[in-house]
PDB file of C-alpha atoms and ligand atoms in Angstrom:
ATOM      1  CA  UNK B   1      -0.065   0.013   0.032  1.00  0.00           C
ATOM      2  CA  UNK B   2       1.379   3.427  -0.678  1.00  0.00           C
ATOM      3  CA  UNK B   3       2.656   5.380   2.030  1.00  0.00           C
ATOM      4  CA  UNK B   4       3.648   9.122   2.465  1.00  0.00           C
ATOM      5  CA  UNK B   5       5.590   9.316   5.873  1.00  0.00           C
ATOM      6  CA  UNK B   6       7.044  12.476   7.392  1.00  0.00           C
ATOM      7  CA  UNK B   7       9.908  11.804   9.854  1.00  0.00           C
ATOM      8  CA  UNK B   8      10.698  14.298  12.239  1.00  0.00           C
ATOM      9  CA  UNK B   9      13.123  14.645  15.371  1.00  0.00           C
ATOM     10  CA  UNK B  10      15.844  16.814  16.777  1.00  0.00           C
ATOM     11  CA  UNK B  11      19.194  16.855  15.022  1.00  0.00           C
ATOM     12  CA  UNK B  12      20.778  13.343  15.718  1.00  0.00           C
ATOM     13  CA  UNK B  13      17.367  11.769  16.707  1.00  0.00           C
ATOM     14  CA  UNK B  14      18.128   8.840  14.102  1.00  0.00           C
ATOM     15  CA  UNK B  15      15.938  10.039  11.198  1.00  0.00           C
ATOM     16  CA  UNK B  16      18.521   9.180   8.497  1.00  0.00           C
ATOM     17  CA  UNK B  17      19.424   6.069  10.073  1.00  0.00           C
ATOM     18  CA  UNK B  18      15.776   4.701  10.446  1.00  0.00           C
ATOM     19  CA  UNK B  19      15.232   6.004   6.746  1.00  0.00           C
ATOM     20  CA  UNK B  20      17.809   3.627   5.266  1.00  0.00           C
ATOM     21  CA  UNK B  21      15.881   0.836   7.022  1.00  0.00           C
ATOM     22  CA  UNK B  22      12.374   1.979   6.249  1.00  0.00           C
ATOM     23  CA  UNK B  23      12.974   2.689   2.626  1.00  0.00           C
ATOM     24  CA  UNK B  24      14.303  -0.920   2.031  1.00  0.00           C
ATOM     25  CA  UNK B  25      11.531  -2.693   4.010  1.00  0.00           C
ATOM     26  CA  UNK B  26       8.660  -0.617   2.377  1.00  0.00           C
ATOM     27  CA  UNK B  27      10.390  -0.290  -0.929  1.00  0.00           C
ATOM     28  CA  UNK B  28       9.602   3.555  -0.988  1.00  0.00           C
ATOM     29  CA  UNK B  29      11.671   6.663  -2.164  1.00  0.00           C
ATOM     30  CA  UNK B  30      13.385   8.495   0.772  1.00  0.00           C
ATOM     31  CA  UNK B  31      13.463  12.367   0.072  1.00  0.00           C
ATOM     32  CA  UNK B  32      16.194  13.668   2.472  1.00  0.00           C
ATOM     33  CA  UNK B  33      16.596  17.439   2.385  1.00  0.00           C
ATOM     34  CA  UNK B  34      20.021  17.435   4.123  1.00  0.00           C
ATOM     35  CA  UNK B  35      21.395  15.010   1.753  1.00  0.00           C
ATOM     36  CA  UNK B  36      20.225  16.777  -1.230  1.00  0.00           C
ATOM     37  CA  UNK B  37      21.516  20.122   0.096  1.00  0.00           C
ATOM     38  CA  UNK B  38      24.973  18.626   0.823  1.00  0.00           C
ATOM     39  CA  UNK B  39      24.937  17.266  -2.903  1.00  0.00           C
ATOM     40  CA  UNK B  40      24.160  20.680  -4.217  1.00  0.00           C
ATOM     41  CA  UNK B  41      26.951  22.259  -1.956  1.00  0.00           C
ATOM     42  CA  UNK B  42      29.388  19.588  -3.308  1.00  0.00           C
ATOM     43  CA  UNK B  43      28.161  20.288  -6.967  1.00  0.00           C
ATOM     44  CA  UNK B  44      28.438  23.852  -6.270  1.00  0.00           C
ATOM     45  CA  UNK B  45      25.112  24.436  -7.956  1.00  0.00           C
ATOM     46  CA  UNK B  46      23.108  27.913  -7.381  1.00  0.00           C
ATOM     47  CA  UNK B  47      21.025  26.104  -4.671  1.00  0.00           C
ATOM     48  CA  UNK B  48      24.379  24.774  -2.840  1.00  0.00           C
ATOM     49  CA  UNK B  49      25.948  28.312  -3.073  1.00  0.00           C
ATOM     50  CA  UNK B  50      22.920  29.676  -1.506  1.00  0.00           C
ATOM     51  CA  UNK B  51      22.598  27.185   1.419  1.00  0.00           C
ATOM     52  CA  UNK B  52      26.261  26.464   2.314  1.00  0.00           C
ATOM     53  CA  UNK B  53      26.558  29.302   4.790  1.00  0.00           C
ATOM     54  CA  UNK B  54      23.201  28.584   6.729  1.00  0.00           C
ATOM     55  CA  UNK B  55      24.081  24.989   7.067  1.00  0.00           C
ATOM     56  CA  UNK B  56      27.602  25.449   8.308  1.00  0.00           C
ATOM     57  CA  UNK B  57      25.965  27.724  11.005  1.00  0.00           C
ATOM     58  CA  UNK B  58      23.223  25.433  11.956  1.00  0.00           C
ATOM     59  CA  UNK B  59      20.772  27.803  10.552  1.00  0.00           C
ATOM     60  CA  UNK B  60      17.723  26.774   8.206  1.00  0.00           C
ATOM     61  CA  UNK B  61      18.029  27.345   4.448  1.00  0.00           C
ATOM     62  CA  UNK B  62      15.430  29.774   3.455  1.00  0.00           C
ATOM     63  CA  UNK B  63      11.976  28.409   2.894  1.00  0.00           C
ATOM     64  CA  UNK B  64      11.474  29.178  -0.817  1.00  0.00           C
ATOM     65  CA  UNK B  65      14.786  27.425  -1.840  1.00  0.00           C
ATOM     66  CA  UNK B  66      13.706  24.175   0.133  1.00  0.00           C
ATOM     67  CA  UNK B  67       9.848  24.176  -1.239  1.00  0.00           C
ATOM     68  CA  UNK B  68      11.048  24.521  -4.839  1.00  0.00           C
ATOM     69  CA  UNK B  69      13.574  21.751  -4.080  1.00  0.00           C
ATOM     70  CA  UNK B  70      10.930  19.332  -2.637  1.00  0.00           C
ATOM     71  CA  UNK B  71       8.504  20.294  -5.451  1.00  0.00           C
ATOM     72  CA  UNK B  72      10.830  18.914  -7.991  1.00  0.00           C
ATOM     73  CA  UNK B  73      11.706  15.804  -6.010  1.00  0.00           C
ATOM     74  CA  UNK B  74       8.386  14.891  -5.124  1.00  0.00           C
ATOM     75  CA  UNK B  75       7.153  14.949  -8.949  1.00  0.00           C
ATOM     76  CA  UNK B  76       5.107  11.641  -9.925  1.00  0.00           C
ATOM     77  CA  UNK B  77       6.006  10.073  -6.623  1.00  0.00           C
ATOM     78  CA  UNK B  78       2.940   8.520  -4.972  1.00  0.00           C
ATOM     79  CA  UNK B  79       4.829   6.726  -1.897  1.00  0.00           C
ATOM     80  CA  UNK B  80       7.727   8.378   0.086  1.00  0.00           C
ATOM     81  CA  UNK B  81       9.371   9.374   3.256  1.00  0.00           C
ATOM     82  CA  UNK B  82      10.435  12.774   3.822  1.00  0.00           C
ATOM     83  CA  UNK B  83      13.434  13.332   6.280  1.00  0.00           C
ATOM     84  CA  UNK B  84      14.442  16.904   7.058  1.00  0.00           C
ATOM     85  CA  UNK B  85      11.217  18.602   5.678  1.00  0.00           C
ATOM     86  CA  UNK B  86       8.896  20.175   6.566  1.00  0.00           C
ATOM     87  CA  UNK B  87      11.185  22.105   9.117  1.00  0.00           C
ATOM     88  CA  UNK B  88       8.985  25.127   9.437  1.00  0.00           C
ATOM     89  CA  UNK B  89       5.353  25.973   9.623  1.00  0.00           C
ATOM     90  CA  UNK B  90       5.488  27.631   6.452  1.00  0.00           C
ATOM     91  CA  UNK B  91       7.087  24.414   4.758  1.00  0.00           C
ATOM     92  CA  UNK B  92       4.440  22.103   6.441  1.00  0.00           C
ATOM     93  CA  UNK B  93       1.598  24.334   4.909  1.00  0.00           C
ATOM     94  CA  UNK B  94       3.260  24.436   1.442  1.00  0.00           C
ATOM     95  CA  UNK B  95       3.365  20.394   1.587  1.00  0.00           C
ATOM     96  CA  UNK B  96      -0.164  20.420   2.439  1.00  0.00           C
ATOM     97  CA  UNK B  97      -0.792  22.369  -0.677  1.00  0.00           C
ATOM     98  CA  UNK B  98       1.231  20.108  -2.761  1.00  0.00           C
ATOM     99  CA  UNK B  99      -0.271  17.055  -1.527  1.00  0.00           C
ATOM    100  CA  UNK B 100      -3.773  18.463  -1.890  1.00  0.00           C
ATOM    101  CA  UNK B 101      -3.346  19.199  -5.401  1.00  0.00           C
ATOM    102  CA  UNK B 102      -1.970  15.499  -6.106  1.00  0.00           C
ATOM    103  CA  UNK B 103      -4.905  14.303  -4.013  1.00  0.00           C
ATOM    104  CA  UNK B 104      -2.649  12.369  -1.639  1.00  0.00           C
ATOM    105  CA  UNK B 105      -2.897  12.810   1.889  1.00  0.00           C
ATOM    106  CA  UNK B 106       0.020  12.324   4.238  1.00  0.00           C
ATOM    107  CA  UNK B 107      -0.178   9.003   6.167  1.00  0.00           C
ATOM    108  CA  UNK B 108       1.650   9.709   9.281  1.00  0.00           C
ATOM    109  CA  UNK B 109       4.112  12.031  10.913  1.00  0.00           C
ATOM    110  CA  UNK B 110       6.475  10.054  12.953  1.00  0.00           C
ATOM    111  CA  UNK B 111       8.485  11.983  15.761  1.00  0.00           C
ATOM    112  CA  UNK B 112      11.726  10.332  17.126  1.00  0.00           C
ATOM    113  CA  UNK B 113      12.060  11.416  20.908  1.00  0.00           C
ATOM    114  CA  UNK B 114      15.582  11.281  22.339  1.00  0.00           C
ATOM    115  CA  UNK B 115      17.185  13.444  25.197  1.00  0.00           C
ATOM    116  CA  UNK B 116      19.767  16.296  24.238  1.00  0.00           C
ATOM    117  CA  UNK B 117      22.360  14.550  26.168  1.00  0.00           C
ATOM    118  CA  UNK B 118      22.273  11.547  23.826  1.00  0.00           C
ATOM    119  CA  UNK B 119      22.079  13.744  21.022  1.00  0.00           C
ATOM    120  CA  UNK B 120      25.411  15.465  21.506  1.00  0.00           C
ATOM    121  CA  UNK B 121      27.092  12.254  22.062  1.00  0.00           C
ATOM    122  CA  UNK B 122      25.731  10.496  18.767  1.00  0.00           C
ATOM    123  CA  UNK B 123      26.449  13.716  16.646  1.00  0.00           C
ATOM    124  CA  UNK B 124      30.122  14.077  17.914  1.00  0.00           C
ATOM    125  CA  UNK B 125      30.790  10.292  17.092  1.00  0.00           C
ATOM    126  CA  UNK B 126      28.974  10.222  13.770  1.00  0.00           C
ATOM    127  CA  UNK B 127      31.020   9.802  10.504  1.00  0.00           C
ATOM    128  CA  UNK B 128      29.428   9.602   7.073  1.00  0.00           C
ATOM    129  CA  UNK B 129      30.393   8.349   3.829  1.00  0.00           C
ATOM    130  CA  UNK B 130      31.289  11.136   1.192  1.00  0.00           C
ATOM    131  CA  UNK B 131      29.926   8.716  -1.636  1.00  0.00           C
ATOM    132  CA  UNK B 132      26.650   7.073  -0.729  1.00  0.00           C
ATOM    133  CA  UNK B 133      25.878   8.935   2.601  1.00  0.00           C
ATOM    134  CA  UNK B 134      25.704   5.683   4.781  1.00  0.00           C
ATOM    135  CA  UNK B 135      25.981   6.517   8.361  1.00  0.00           C
ATOM    136  CA  UNK B 136      28.549   5.514  10.907  1.00  0.00           C
ATOM    137  CA  UNK B 137      29.026   5.735  14.581  1.00  0.00           C
ATOM    138  CA  UNK B 138      32.311   5.641  16.375  1.00  0.00           C
ATOM    139  CA  UNK B 139      30.275   4.365  19.679  1.00  0.00           C
ATOM    140  CA  UNK B 140      29.552   1.285  17.765  1.00  0.00           C
ATOM    141  CA  UNK B 141      32.178   0.600  15.361  1.00  0.00           C
ATOM    142  CA  UNK B 142      35.908   1.504  15.089  1.00  0.00           C
ATOM    143  CA  UNK B 143      35.771   3.993  12.298  1.00  0.00           C
ATOM    144  CA  UNK B 144      37.547   7.424  11.622  1.00  0.00           C
ATOM    145  CA  UNK B 145      38.256   9.982   8.864  1.00  0.00           C
ATOM    146  CA  UNK B 146      39.781   8.713   5.830  1.00  0.00           C
ATOM    147  CA  UNK B 147      38.499   5.126   6.001  1.00  0.00           C
ATOM    148  CA  UNK B 148      36.905   3.649   3.021  1.00  0.00           C
ATOM    149  CA  UNK B 149      33.020   2.986   3.142  1.00  0.00           C
ATOM    150  CA  UNK B 150      32.006  -0.721   3.521  1.00  0.00           C
ATOM    151  CA  UNK B 151      29.203  -0.423   0.741  1.00  0.00           C
ATOM    152  CA  UNK B 152      30.882   1.576  -1.928  1.00  0.00           C
ATOM    153  CA  UNK B 153      34.581   2.367  -1.176  1.00  0.00           C
ATOM    154  CA  UNK B 154      34.532   6.221  -1.004  1.00  0.00           C
ATOM    155  CA  UNK B 155      36.028   8.228   1.727  1.00  0.00           C
ATOM    156  CA  UNK B 156      34.451   8.255   5.208  1.00  0.00           C
ATOM    157  CA  UNK B 157      34.164  11.955   6.721  1.00  0.00           C
ATOM    158  CA  UNK B 158      32.676  14.014   9.392  1.00  0.00           C
ATOM    159  CA  UNK B 159      29.875  16.350   8.500  1.00  0.00           C
ATOM    160  CA  UNK B 160      31.023  19.977   8.816  1.00  0.00           C
ATOM    161  CA  UNK B 161      28.202  20.830  11.244  1.00  0.00           C
ATOM    162  CA  UNK B 162      28.886  18.088  13.473  1.00  0.00           C
ATOM    163  CA  UNK B 163      30.785  20.149  16.175  1.00  0.00           C
ATOM    164  CA  UNK B 164      29.546  21.105  19.646  1.00  0.00           C
ATOM    165  CA  UNK B 165      28.688  24.660  18.822  1.00  0.00           C
ATOM    166  CA  UNK B 166      26.764  24.024  15.617  1.00  0.00           C
ATOM    167  CA  UNK B 167      25.216  21.190  17.170  1.00  0.00           C
ATOM    168  CA  UNK B 168      23.836  23.624  20.234  1.00  0.00           C
ATOM    169  CA  UNK B 169      22.721  25.891  17.489  1.00  0.00           C
ATOM    170  CA  UNK B 170      20.802  23.190  15.456  1.00  0.00           C
ATOM    171  CA  UNK B 171      19.169  22.063  18.698  1.00  0.00           C
ATOM    172  CA  UNK B 172      18.010  25.809  19.351  1.00  0.00           C
ATOM    173  CA  UNK B 173      16.622  26.432  15.792  1.00  0.00           C
ATOM    174  CA  UNK B 174      14.984  22.837  16.047  1.00  0.00           C
ATOM    175  CA  UNK B 175      13.156  24.063  19.146  1.00  0.00           C
ATOM    176  CA  UNK B 176      12.234  27.331  18.037  1.00  0.00           C
ATOM    177  CA  UNK B 177      11.349  26.575  14.325  1.00  0.00           C
ATOM    178  CA  UNK B 178      10.748  22.984  13.905  1.00  0.00           C
ATOM    179  CA  UNK B 179       8.741  21.868  17.148  1.00  0.00           C
ATOM    180  CA  UNK B 180       5.772  24.327  15.980  1.00  0.00           C
ATOM    181  CA  UNK B 181       5.670  21.699  13.055  1.00  0.00           C
ATOM    182  CA  UNK B 182       5.257  18.758  15.408  1.00  0.00           C
ATOM    183  CA  UNK B 183       2.346  20.569  17.131  1.00  0.00           C
ATOM    184  CA  UNK B 184       0.969  21.211  13.711  1.00  0.00           C
ATOM    185  CA  UNK B 185       0.801  17.497  13.032  1.00  0.00           C
ATOM    186  CA  UNK B 186      -0.417  16.560  16.363  1.00  0.00           C
ATOM    187  CA  UNK B 187      -3.478  18.872  15.872  1.00  0.00           C
ATOM    188  CA  UNK B 188      -4.303  17.177  12.656  1.00  0.00           C
ATOM    189  CA  UNK B 189      -4.211  14.020  14.533  1.00  0.00           C
ATOM    190  CA  UNK B 190      -1.452  12.231  12.404  1.00  0.00           C
ATOM    191  CA  UNK B 191       1.328  12.556  14.662  1.00  0.00           C
ATOM    192  CA  UNK B 192       2.776   9.366  16.335  1.00  0.00           C
ATOM    193  CA  UNK B 193       5.552   9.639  18.846  1.00  0.00           C
ATOM    194  CA  UNK B 194       8.482   6.927  19.080  1.00  0.00           C
ATOM    195  CA  UNK B 195      10.956   6.599  21.593  1.00  0.00           C
ATOM    196  CA  UNK B 196      14.110   7.125  19.672  1.00  0.00           C
ATOM    197  CA  UNK B 197      16.508   5.384  22.060  1.00  0.00           C
ATOM    198  CA  UNK B 198      17.738   1.798  22.249  1.00  0.00           C
ATOM    199  CA  UNK B 199      19.426   0.261  19.364  1.00  0.00           C
ATOM    200  CA  UNK B 200      18.837   1.209  15.754  1.00  0.00           C
ATOM    201  CA  UNK B 201      16.833  -2.303  15.183  1.00  0.00           C
ATOM    202  CA  UNK B 202      14.868  -1.694  18.543  1.00  0.00           C
ATOM    203  CA  UNK B 203      13.668   1.759  17.359  1.00  0.00           C
ATOM    204  CA  UNK B 204      12.865   0.282  13.837  1.00  0.00           C
ATOM    205  CA  UNK B 205      10.602  -2.249  15.461  1.00  0.00           C
ATOM    206  CA  UNK B 206       8.608   0.578  17.006  1.00  0.00           C
ATOM    207  CA  UNK B 207       8.233   2.334  13.795  1.00  0.00           C
ATOM    208  CA  UNK B 208       7.364  -0.930  11.871  1.00  0.00           C
ATOM    209  CA  UNK B 209       4.408  -1.771  14.299  1.00  0.00           C
ATOM    210  CA  UNK B 210       2.587   1.522  13.797  1.00  0.00           C
ATOM    211  CA  UNK B 211       3.305   1.551  10.079  1.00  0.00           C
ATOM    212  CA  UNK B 212       1.853  -1.818   9.549  1.00  0.00           C
ATOM    213  CA  UNK B 213      -1.161  -1.028  11.460  1.00  0.00           C
TER     214      UNK B 213
HETATM  215  P1  LIG V   1      19.994  17.491   8.269  1.00  0.00           P
HETATM  216  O1  LIG V   1      21.027  16.838   7.290  1.00  0.00           O
HETATM  217  O2  LIG V   1      18.748  16.958   8.155  1.00  0.00           O
HETATM  218  O3  LIG V   1      20.270  17.317   9.844  1.00  0.00           O
HETATM  219  P2  LIG V   1      19.544  17.181  11.128  1.00  0.00           P
HETATM  220  O4  LIG V   1      18.090  17.411  11.142  1.00  0.00           O
HETATM  221  O5  LIG V   1      20.449  18.239  12.131  1.00  0.00           O
HETATM  222  O6  LIG V   1      19.524  15.644  11.520  1.00  0.00           O
HETATM  223  P3  LIG V   1      20.866  14.544  11.419  1.00  0.00           P
HETATM  224  O7  LIG V   1      21.065  14.270  10.113  1.00  0.00           O
HETATM  225  O8  LIG V   1      21.921  15.469  11.925  1.00  0.00           O
HETATM  226  O9  LIG V   1      20.478  13.546  12.437  1.00  0.00           O
HETATM  227  P4  LIG V   1      19.639  12.061  12.175  1.00  0.00           P
HETATM  228  O10 LIG V   1      18.378  12.525  12.858  1.00  0.00           O
HETATM  229  O11 LIG V   1      19.421  12.147  10.590  1.00  0.00           O
HETATM  230  O12 LIG V   1      20.368  11.175  12.881  1.00  0.00           O
HETATM  231  P5  LIG V   1      21.259  10.072  12.068  1.00  0.00           P
HETATM  232  O13 LIG V   1      20.541   8.878  11.985  1.00  0.00           O
HETATM  233  O14 LIG V   1      22.341  10.490  11.256  1.00  0.00           O
HETATM  234  O15 LIG V   1      20.131  19.020   7.815  1.00  0.00           O
HETATM  235  C1  LIG V   1      21.200  19.642   8.011  1.00  0.00           C
HETATM  236  C2  LIG V   1      21.126  21.049   7.654  1.00  0.00           C
HETATM  237  O16 LIG V   1      20.567  21.319   6.167  1.00  0.00           O
HETATM  238  C3  LIG V   1      20.209  22.015   8.685  1.00  0.00           C
HETATM  239  O17 LIG V   1      20.820  22.448   9.632  1.00  0.00           O
HETATM  240  C4  LIG V   1      19.688  22.920   7.687  1.00  0.00           C
HETATM  241  O18 LIG V   1      20.796  24.057   7.447  1.00  0.00           O
HETATM  242  C5  LIG V   1      19.505  22.316   6.336  1.00  0.00           C
HETATM  243  N1  LIG V   1      18.314  21.908   6.329  1.00  0.00           N
HETATM  244  C6  LIG V   1      17.874  20.771   5.996  1.00  0.00           C
HETATM  245  N2  LIG V   1      16.539  20.470   5.776  1.00  0.00           N
HETATM  246  C7  LIG V   1      16.187  21.812   5.659  1.00  0.00           C
HETATM  247  C8  LIG V   1      14.886  22.411   5.764  1.00  0.00           C
HETATM  248  N3  LIG V   1      13.684  21.569   5.326  1.00  0.00           N
HETATM  249  N4  LIG V   1      14.668  23.763   5.685  1.00  0.00           N
HETATM  250  C9  LIG V   1      15.660  24.502   5.922  1.00  0.00           C
HETATM  251  N5  LIG V   1      16.781  24.064   6.088  1.00  0.00           N
HETATM  252  C10 LIG V   1      17.075  22.702   5.921  1.00  0.00           C
HETATM  253  O19 LIG V   1      22.043   9.686  13.473  1.00  0.00           O
HETATM  254  C11 LIG V   1      22.918  10.557  14.095  1.00  0.00           C
HETATM  255  C12 LIG V   1      24.114   9.332  14.692  1.00  0.00           C
HETATM  256  O20 LIG V   1      23.627   8.662  15.810  1.00  0.00           O
HETATM  257  C13 LIG V   1      24.751   8.380  13.799  1.00  0.00           C
HETATM  258  O21 LIG V   1      26.165   8.244  14.086  1.00  0.00           O
HETATM  259  C14 LIG V   1      23.921   7.293  14.052  1.00  0.00           C
HETATM  260  O22 LIG V   1      24.900   6.092  13.676  1.00  0.00           O
HETATM  261  C15 LIG V   1      23.640   7.018  15.444  1.00  0.00           C
HETATM  262  N6  LIG V   1      22.489   6.519  15.818  1.00  0.00           N
HETATM  263  C16 LIG V   1      21.479   6.659  15.411  1.00  0.00           C
HETATM  264  N7  LIG V   1      20.286   6.102  15.593  1.00  0.00           N
HETATM  265  C17 LIG V   1      20.947   5.324  17.019  1.00  0.00           C
HETATM  266  C18 LIG V   1      20.379   4.553  17.995  1.00  0.00           C
HETATM  267  N8  LIG V   1      19.151   4.026  17.901  1.00  0.00           N
HETATM  268  N9  LIG V   1      21.347   4.187  19.086  1.00  0.00           N
HETATM  269  C19 LIG V   1      22.724   4.817  18.901  1.00  0.00           C
HETATM  270  N10 LIG V   1      23.146   5.471  17.925  1.00  0.00           N
HETATM  271  C20 LIG V   1      22.342   5.829  16.811  1.00  0.00           C
HETATM  272 MG1  LIG V   2      20.107  12.931   8.659  1.00  0.00          MG
END
């Protein structure tokens, strides 16, 4: 059955890690705004040039840039999981309008809840593949910058925004600008909260049980 899912949560809550499991299991497209933006930055496109400074400072990229990018990505898709969008109420309203035009309502908005203390630990231990985006954690496995990705062989790097100062700013921005989106979906009656602690597999089982409902 077609599913249209939004996955939300603070930086480091585990959105990307869960999305990589969910998209395989449910065979749906993942639209990951952070990954799309990082690709634009490394390809030095107009969007990348406009977005880089905001991203490096932990601020949100302006709504109009994001909304245009998402509209392109969603064309022709009736089943998807959105990670990193919407992040402001303006974006959530724009998404509703896009979905109304397509006559396809959202199935569910999942909120992954994790305490700030755990988040800072996770993000300061995160490594990512510069090629395929695979996510690693030095809390789970011996991994360091310059290692080769086990999936695609590209170099493993740290994200520029994974330093303590920028993480604090991302958490502040999340509370101020993105938490109202959580309330927006709660009021619509489609919000499901999931405990984001435990192993990635344990978290996935919680999500899986509510997606299968
Ligand atoms: P984005 O890339 O979306 O960053 P984020 O929201 O800060 O989220 P992260 O990707 O850091 O965390 P995650 O929840 O995906 O965690 P992960 O699974 O990797 O956005 C980056 C920037 O782009 C923004 O700051 C903004 O500038 C811009 N942007 C993006 N979208 C935008 C929008 N819509 N509007 C405006 N601007 C936008 O996990 C983290 C670590 O924890 C990993 O090491 C992982 O292995 C580990 N981990 C995960 N789950 C577990 C677990 N269960 N137990 C133990 N470790 C775990
Ligand atoms: Mg992510």
